[in-house]
Short mmCIF file of C-alpha atoms in Angstrom, two decimals:
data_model
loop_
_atom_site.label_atom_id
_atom_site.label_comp_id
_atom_site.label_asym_id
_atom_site.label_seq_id
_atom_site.Cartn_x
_atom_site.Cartn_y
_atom_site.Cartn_z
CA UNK A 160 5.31 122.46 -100.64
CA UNK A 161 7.85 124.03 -98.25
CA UNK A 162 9.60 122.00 -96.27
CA UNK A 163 8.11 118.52 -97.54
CA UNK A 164 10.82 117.01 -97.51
CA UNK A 165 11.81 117.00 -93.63
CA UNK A 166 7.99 116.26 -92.88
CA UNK A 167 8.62 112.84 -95.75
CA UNK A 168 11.35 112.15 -93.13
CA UNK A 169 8.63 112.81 -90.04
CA UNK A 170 6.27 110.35 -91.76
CA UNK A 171 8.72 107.49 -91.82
CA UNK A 172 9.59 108.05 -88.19
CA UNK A 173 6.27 108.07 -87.52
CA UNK A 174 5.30 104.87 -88.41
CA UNK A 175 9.06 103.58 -86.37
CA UNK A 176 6.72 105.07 -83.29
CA UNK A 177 9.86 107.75 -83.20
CA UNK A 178 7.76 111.14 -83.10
CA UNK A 179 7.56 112.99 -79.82
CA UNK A 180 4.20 114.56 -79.36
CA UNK A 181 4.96 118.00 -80.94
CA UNK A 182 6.14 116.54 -83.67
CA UNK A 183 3.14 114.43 -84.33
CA UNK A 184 0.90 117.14 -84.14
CA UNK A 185 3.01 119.18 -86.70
CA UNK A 186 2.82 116.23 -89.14
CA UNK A 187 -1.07 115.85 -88.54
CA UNK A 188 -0.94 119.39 -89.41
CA UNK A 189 0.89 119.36 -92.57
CA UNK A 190 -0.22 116.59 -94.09
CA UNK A 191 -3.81 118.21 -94.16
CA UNK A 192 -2.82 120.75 -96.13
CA UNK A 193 0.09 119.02 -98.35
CA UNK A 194 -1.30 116.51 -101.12
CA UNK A 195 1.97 114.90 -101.88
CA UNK A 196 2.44 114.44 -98.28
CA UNK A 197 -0.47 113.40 -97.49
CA UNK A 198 -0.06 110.58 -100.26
CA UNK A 199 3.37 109.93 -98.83
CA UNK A 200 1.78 109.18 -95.75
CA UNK A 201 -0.79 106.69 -97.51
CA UNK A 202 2.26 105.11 -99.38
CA UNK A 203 4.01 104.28 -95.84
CA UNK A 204 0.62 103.48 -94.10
CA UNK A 205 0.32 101.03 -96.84
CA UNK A 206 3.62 99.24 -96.71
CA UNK A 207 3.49 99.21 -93.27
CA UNK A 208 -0.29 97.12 -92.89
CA UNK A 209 1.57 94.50 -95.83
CA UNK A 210 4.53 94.16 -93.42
CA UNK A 211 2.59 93.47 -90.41
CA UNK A 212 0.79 91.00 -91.75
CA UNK A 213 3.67 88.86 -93.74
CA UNK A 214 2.33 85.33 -92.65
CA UNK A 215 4.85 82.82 -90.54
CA UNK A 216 5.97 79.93 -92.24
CA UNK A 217 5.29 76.63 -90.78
CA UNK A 218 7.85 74.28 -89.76
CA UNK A 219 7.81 70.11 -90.13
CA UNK A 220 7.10 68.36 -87.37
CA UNK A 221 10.95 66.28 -87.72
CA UNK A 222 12.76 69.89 -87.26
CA UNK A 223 11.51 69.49 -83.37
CA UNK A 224 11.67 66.11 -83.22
CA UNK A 225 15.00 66.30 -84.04
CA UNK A 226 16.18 68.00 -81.68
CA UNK A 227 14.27 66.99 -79.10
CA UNK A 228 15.32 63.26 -79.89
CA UNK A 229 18.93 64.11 -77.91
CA UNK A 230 17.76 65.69 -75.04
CA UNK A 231 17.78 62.44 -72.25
CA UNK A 232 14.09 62.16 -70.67
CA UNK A 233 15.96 62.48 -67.16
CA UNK A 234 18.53 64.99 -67.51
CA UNK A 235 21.67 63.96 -64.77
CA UNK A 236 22.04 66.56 -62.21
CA UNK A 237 24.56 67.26 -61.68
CA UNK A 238 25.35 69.11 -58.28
CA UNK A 239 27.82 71.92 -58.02
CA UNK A 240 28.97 73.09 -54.53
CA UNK A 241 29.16 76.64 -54.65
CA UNK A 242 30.86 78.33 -51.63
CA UNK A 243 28.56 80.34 -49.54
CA UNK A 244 30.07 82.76 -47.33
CA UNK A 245 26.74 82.97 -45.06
CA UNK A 246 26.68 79.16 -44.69
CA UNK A 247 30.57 79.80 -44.09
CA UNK A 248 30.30 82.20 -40.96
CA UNK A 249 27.25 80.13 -39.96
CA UNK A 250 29.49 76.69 -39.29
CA UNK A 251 32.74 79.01 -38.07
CA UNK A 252 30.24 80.55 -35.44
CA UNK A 253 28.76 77.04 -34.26
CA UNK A 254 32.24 75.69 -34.22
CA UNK A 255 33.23 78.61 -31.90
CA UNK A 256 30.58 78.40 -29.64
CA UNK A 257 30.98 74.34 -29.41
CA UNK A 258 34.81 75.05 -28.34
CA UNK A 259 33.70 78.00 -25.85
CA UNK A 260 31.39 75.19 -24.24
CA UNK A 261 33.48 72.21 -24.16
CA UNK A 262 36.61 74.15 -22.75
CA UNK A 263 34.11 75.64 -20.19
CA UNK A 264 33.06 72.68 -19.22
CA UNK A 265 36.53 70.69 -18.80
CA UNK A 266 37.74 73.78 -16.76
CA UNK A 267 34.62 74.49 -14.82
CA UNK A 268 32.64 77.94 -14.25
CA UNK A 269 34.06 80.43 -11.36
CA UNK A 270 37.22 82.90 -10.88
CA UNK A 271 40.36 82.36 -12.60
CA UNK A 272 39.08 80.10 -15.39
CA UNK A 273 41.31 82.14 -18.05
CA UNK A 274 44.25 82.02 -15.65
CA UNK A 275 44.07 78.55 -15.37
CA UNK A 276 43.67 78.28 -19.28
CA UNK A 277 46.70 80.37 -19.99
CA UNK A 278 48.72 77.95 -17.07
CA UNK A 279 47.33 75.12 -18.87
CA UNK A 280 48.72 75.92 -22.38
CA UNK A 281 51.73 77.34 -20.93
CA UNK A 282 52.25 74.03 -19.06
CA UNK A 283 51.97 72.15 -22.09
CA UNK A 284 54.62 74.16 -23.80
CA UNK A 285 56.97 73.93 -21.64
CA UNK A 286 56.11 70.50 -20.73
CA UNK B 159 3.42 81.68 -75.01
CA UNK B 160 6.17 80.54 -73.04
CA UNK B 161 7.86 82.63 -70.49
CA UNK B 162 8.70 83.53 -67.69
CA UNK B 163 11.11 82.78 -64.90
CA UNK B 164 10.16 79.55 -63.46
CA UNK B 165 9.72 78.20 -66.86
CA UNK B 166 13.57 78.99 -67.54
CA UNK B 167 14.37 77.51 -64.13
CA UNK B 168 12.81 74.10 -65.59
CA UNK B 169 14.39 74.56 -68.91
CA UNK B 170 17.91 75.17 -66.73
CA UNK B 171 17.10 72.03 -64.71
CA UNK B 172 16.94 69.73 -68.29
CA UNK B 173 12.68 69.44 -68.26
CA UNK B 174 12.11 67.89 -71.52
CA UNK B 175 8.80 68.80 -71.34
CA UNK B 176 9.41 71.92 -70.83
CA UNK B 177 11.98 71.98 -73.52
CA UNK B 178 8.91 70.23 -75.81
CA UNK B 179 6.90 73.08 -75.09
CA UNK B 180 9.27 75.78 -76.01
CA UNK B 181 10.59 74.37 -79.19
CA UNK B 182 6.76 74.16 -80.20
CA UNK B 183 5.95 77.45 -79.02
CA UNK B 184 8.65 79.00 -81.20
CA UNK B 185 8.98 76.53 -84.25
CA UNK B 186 7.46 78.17 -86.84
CA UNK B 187 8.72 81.36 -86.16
CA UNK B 188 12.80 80.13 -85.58
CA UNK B 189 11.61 78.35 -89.52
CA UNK B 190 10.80 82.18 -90.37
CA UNK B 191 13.32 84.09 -89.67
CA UNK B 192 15.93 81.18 -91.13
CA UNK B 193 13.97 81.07 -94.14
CA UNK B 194 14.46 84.75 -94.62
CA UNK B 195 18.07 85.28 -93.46
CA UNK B 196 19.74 82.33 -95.54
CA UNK B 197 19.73 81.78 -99.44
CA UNK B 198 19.99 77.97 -99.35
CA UNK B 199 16.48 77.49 -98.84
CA UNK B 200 17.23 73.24 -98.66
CA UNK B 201 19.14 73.78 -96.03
CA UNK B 202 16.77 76.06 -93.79
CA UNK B 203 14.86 72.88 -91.74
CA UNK B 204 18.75 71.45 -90.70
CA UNK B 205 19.64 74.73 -89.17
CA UNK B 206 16.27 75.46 -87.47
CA UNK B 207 17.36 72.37 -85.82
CA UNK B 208 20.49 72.96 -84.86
CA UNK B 209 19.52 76.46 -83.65
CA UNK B 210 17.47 74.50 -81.44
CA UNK B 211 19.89 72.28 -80.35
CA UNK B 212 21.63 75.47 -79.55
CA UNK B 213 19.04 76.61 -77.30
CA UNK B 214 19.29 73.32 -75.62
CA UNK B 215 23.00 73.39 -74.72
CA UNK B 216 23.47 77.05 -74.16
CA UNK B 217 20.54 77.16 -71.72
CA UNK B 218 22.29 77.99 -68.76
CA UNK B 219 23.66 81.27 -69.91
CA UNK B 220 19.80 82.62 -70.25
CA UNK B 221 19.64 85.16 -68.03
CA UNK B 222 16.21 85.16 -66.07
CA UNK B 223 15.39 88.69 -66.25
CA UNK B 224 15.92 88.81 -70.34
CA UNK B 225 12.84 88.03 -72.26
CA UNK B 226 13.21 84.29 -74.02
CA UNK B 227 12.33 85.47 -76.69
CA UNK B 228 15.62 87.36 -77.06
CA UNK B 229 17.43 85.21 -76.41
CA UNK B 230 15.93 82.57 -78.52
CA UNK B 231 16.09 85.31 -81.56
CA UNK B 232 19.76 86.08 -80.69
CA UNK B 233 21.02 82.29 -80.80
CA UNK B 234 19.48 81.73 -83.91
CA UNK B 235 20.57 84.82 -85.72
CA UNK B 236 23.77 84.60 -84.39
CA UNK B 237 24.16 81.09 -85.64
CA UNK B 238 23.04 82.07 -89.43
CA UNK B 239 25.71 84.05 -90.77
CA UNK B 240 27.69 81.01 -90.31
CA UNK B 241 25.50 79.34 -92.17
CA UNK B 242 25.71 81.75 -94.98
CA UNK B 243 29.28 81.78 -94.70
CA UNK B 244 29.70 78.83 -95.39
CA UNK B 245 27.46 79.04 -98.46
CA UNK B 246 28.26 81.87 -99.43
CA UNK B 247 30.25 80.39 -102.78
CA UNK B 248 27.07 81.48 -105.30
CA UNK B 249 25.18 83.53 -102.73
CA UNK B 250 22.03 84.19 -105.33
CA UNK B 251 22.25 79.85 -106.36
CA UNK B 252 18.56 79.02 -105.64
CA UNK B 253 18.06 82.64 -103.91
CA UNK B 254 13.95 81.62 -104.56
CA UNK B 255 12.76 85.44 -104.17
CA UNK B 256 14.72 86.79 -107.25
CA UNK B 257 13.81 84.27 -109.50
CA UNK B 258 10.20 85.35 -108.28
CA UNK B 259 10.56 88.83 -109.04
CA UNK B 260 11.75 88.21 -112.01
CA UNK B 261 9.01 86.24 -113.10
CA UNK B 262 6.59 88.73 -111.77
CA UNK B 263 8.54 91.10 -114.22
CA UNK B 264 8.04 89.01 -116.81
CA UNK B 265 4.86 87.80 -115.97
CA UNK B 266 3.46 89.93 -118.70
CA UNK B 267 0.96 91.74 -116.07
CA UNK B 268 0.92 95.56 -115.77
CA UNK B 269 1.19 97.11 -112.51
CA UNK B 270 -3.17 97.35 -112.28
CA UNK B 271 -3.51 93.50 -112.92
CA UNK B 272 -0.82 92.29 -110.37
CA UNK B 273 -2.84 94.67 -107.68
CA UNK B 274 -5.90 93.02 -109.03
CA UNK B 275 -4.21 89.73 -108.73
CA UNK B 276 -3.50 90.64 -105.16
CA UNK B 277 0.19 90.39 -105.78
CA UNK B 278 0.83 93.59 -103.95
CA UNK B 279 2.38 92.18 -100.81
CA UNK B 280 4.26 89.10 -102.65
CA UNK B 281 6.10 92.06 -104.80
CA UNK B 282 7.16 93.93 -101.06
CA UNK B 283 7.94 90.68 -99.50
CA UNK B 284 10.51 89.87 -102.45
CA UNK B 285 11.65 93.57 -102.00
CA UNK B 286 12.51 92.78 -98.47
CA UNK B 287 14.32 89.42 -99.63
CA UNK B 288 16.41 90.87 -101.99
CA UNK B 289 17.65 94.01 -99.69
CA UNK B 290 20.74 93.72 -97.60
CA UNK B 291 21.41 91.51 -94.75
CA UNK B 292 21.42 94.07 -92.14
CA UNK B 293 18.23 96.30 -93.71
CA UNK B 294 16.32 92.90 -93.96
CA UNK B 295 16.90 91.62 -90.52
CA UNK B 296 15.92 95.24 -88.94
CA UNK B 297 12.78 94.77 -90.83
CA UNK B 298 11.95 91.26 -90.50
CA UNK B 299 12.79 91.31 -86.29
CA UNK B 300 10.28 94.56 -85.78
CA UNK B 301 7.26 93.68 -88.25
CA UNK B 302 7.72 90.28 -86.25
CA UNK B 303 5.69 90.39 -83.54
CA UNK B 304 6.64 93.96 -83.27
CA UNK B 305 10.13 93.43 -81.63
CA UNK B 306 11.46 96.42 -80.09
CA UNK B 307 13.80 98.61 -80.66
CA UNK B 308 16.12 97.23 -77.81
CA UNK B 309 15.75 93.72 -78.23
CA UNK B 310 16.55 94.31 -81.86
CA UNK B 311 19.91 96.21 -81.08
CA UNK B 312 20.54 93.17 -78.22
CA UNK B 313 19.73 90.27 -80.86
CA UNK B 314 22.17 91.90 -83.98
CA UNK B 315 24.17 93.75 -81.64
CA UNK B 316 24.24 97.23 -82.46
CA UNK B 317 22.86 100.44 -80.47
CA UNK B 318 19.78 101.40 -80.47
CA UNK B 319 20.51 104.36 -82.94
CA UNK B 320 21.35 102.34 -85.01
CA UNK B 321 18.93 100.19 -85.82
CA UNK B 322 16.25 102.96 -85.73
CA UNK B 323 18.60 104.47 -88.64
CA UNK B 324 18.47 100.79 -90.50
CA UNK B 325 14.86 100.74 -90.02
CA UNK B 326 14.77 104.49 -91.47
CA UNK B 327 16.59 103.71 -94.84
CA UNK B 328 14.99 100.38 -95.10
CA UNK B 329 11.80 101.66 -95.26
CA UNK B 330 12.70 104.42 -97.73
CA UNK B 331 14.25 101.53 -100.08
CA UNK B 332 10.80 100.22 -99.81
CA UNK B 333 8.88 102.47 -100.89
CA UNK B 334 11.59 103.71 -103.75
CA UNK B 335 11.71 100.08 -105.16
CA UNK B 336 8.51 99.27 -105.29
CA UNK B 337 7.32 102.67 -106.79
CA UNK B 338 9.88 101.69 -109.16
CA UNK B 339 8.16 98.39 -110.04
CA UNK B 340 4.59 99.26 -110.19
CA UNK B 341 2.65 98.32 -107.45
CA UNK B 342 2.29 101.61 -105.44
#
């Protein structure tokens, strides 16, 4: 029949689950009408149920065992310190606000307390 | 079966147990697709176990959101064609499905008995056997637990495309070869 051979094509993408709907429908349609298709399509359908159901071997036991014989019952942890740039600006942000404290307190609260940080350090520079 | 992401978070963290659990939840089917990629059948139980050793050390570079299974597939065909590599002197030395085909040629059965004799499928699964590496794995990996197309392209490492166009001209092998033989 006309065109058999693209739908022969169709039939093995439709059993890959690679037919859009349209498609699909224009297979369903053809293969009503076309005997060799529609045989194809049997063929495929065929193969395809034997594949599916090719049974899994079974493995020994040892080929586990094996393996599983180097793996330590208590695996060593190790720990890795990863750097953590939240946990980073956390500490920096304590550490700042412990220095704003302490200086605040050695100086005291009231007017002037930057002046008389700025004479401080200056004093010490100069000695 | 076993999945998941806290499951790989205990496998990462070295839970034998856990470890137990996977290599028994995927044992026979690791055994499966060695048996089927590699033609030194006596050697297909050592490399199941290495391939599981393999899992075991390269655990940490699972990524969570990728399915196990994947990964698990992807180690252990990735560590075959080593295998057959290194093998590879007499590639068809003990290959056990073409000395089966053969004797189902020479069997003396016509093509009505063997179907009567239910040999059907054991003439398409030696068919698969015998075709080419990268045909046999396309097949194997998506009639297995019907692997999709992207997992298959992320375990052999090809595009998608590809491996629907492997899957195409496998099939039509198929069906050539074993109208060619008899049984269909």
């Amino acid at each position: 029949m006309k065109g058999s051979r693209e739908f022969r094509g169709m039939i093995i993408r439709r059993f890959s689950r690679d037919l859009s709907g349209e498609e699909n429908e224009r297979l369903k349609h053809h293969i009503e009408e076309c005997e060799s298709c529609r045989k194809e399509f049997f063929t495929h359908q065929e193969i395809e149920s034997m594949l599916k159901k090719r049974p899994l071997l079974e493995a020994p036991e040892w080929v586990i065992e094996k393996a599983l014989s180097i793996i330590p019952e208590k695996k060593e942890v190790y720990e890795r310190f990863y750097f953590n740039w939240g946990i980073a600006l956390w500490i920096f942000c304590v550490a700042v606000a412990w220095a704003v404290t302490g200086v605040t307190i050695y100086f005291g609260p009231g007017v002037g307390f930057i002046d008389l940080l700025v004479q401080k350090i200056y004093g010490m520079i100069t000695g | 079966m076993v999945s998941g992401k806290d499951f790989i978070g205990k496998l990462k963290s070295g839970d034998r147990g856990a470890f137990e659990t996977l290599f028994r939840g995927y044992k026979d089917m690791v055994y499966t697709i060695v048996n089927r990629m590699i033609y030194r059948k006596e050697k297909v139980e050592d490399i199941t176990s290495d391939i599981f050793l393999k899992i075991y050390r390269n655990i940490q570079g699972f990524d969570k959101r990728s399915k196990l299974s994947t990964g698990i597939y992807k180690i252990a065909y990735n560590h075959c064609p080593d295998c057959v590599t290194r093998f590879k002197k007499d590639p068809l030395e003990g290959y056990e499905p073409l000395n089966y085909t053969f004797n189902l040629r020479s069997s003396g059965l016509n093509p009505e008995e063997m179907i009567l004799k239910g040999e059907k499928e054991k003439v398409l699964y030696a068919v698969v056997d015998l075709m080419p590496e990268k045909y046999r794995m396309v097949i194997n990996f998506y009639y297995f637990e019907g692997i999709s197309y992207k997992d298959i392209s992320e375990i052999i490492g090809v595009p998608i495309g590809t491996v629907k166009t492997y899957l195409f001209r496998a099939k039509t092998y198929l069906k050539r070869k074993m109208k060619e033989m008899g049984p269909l």
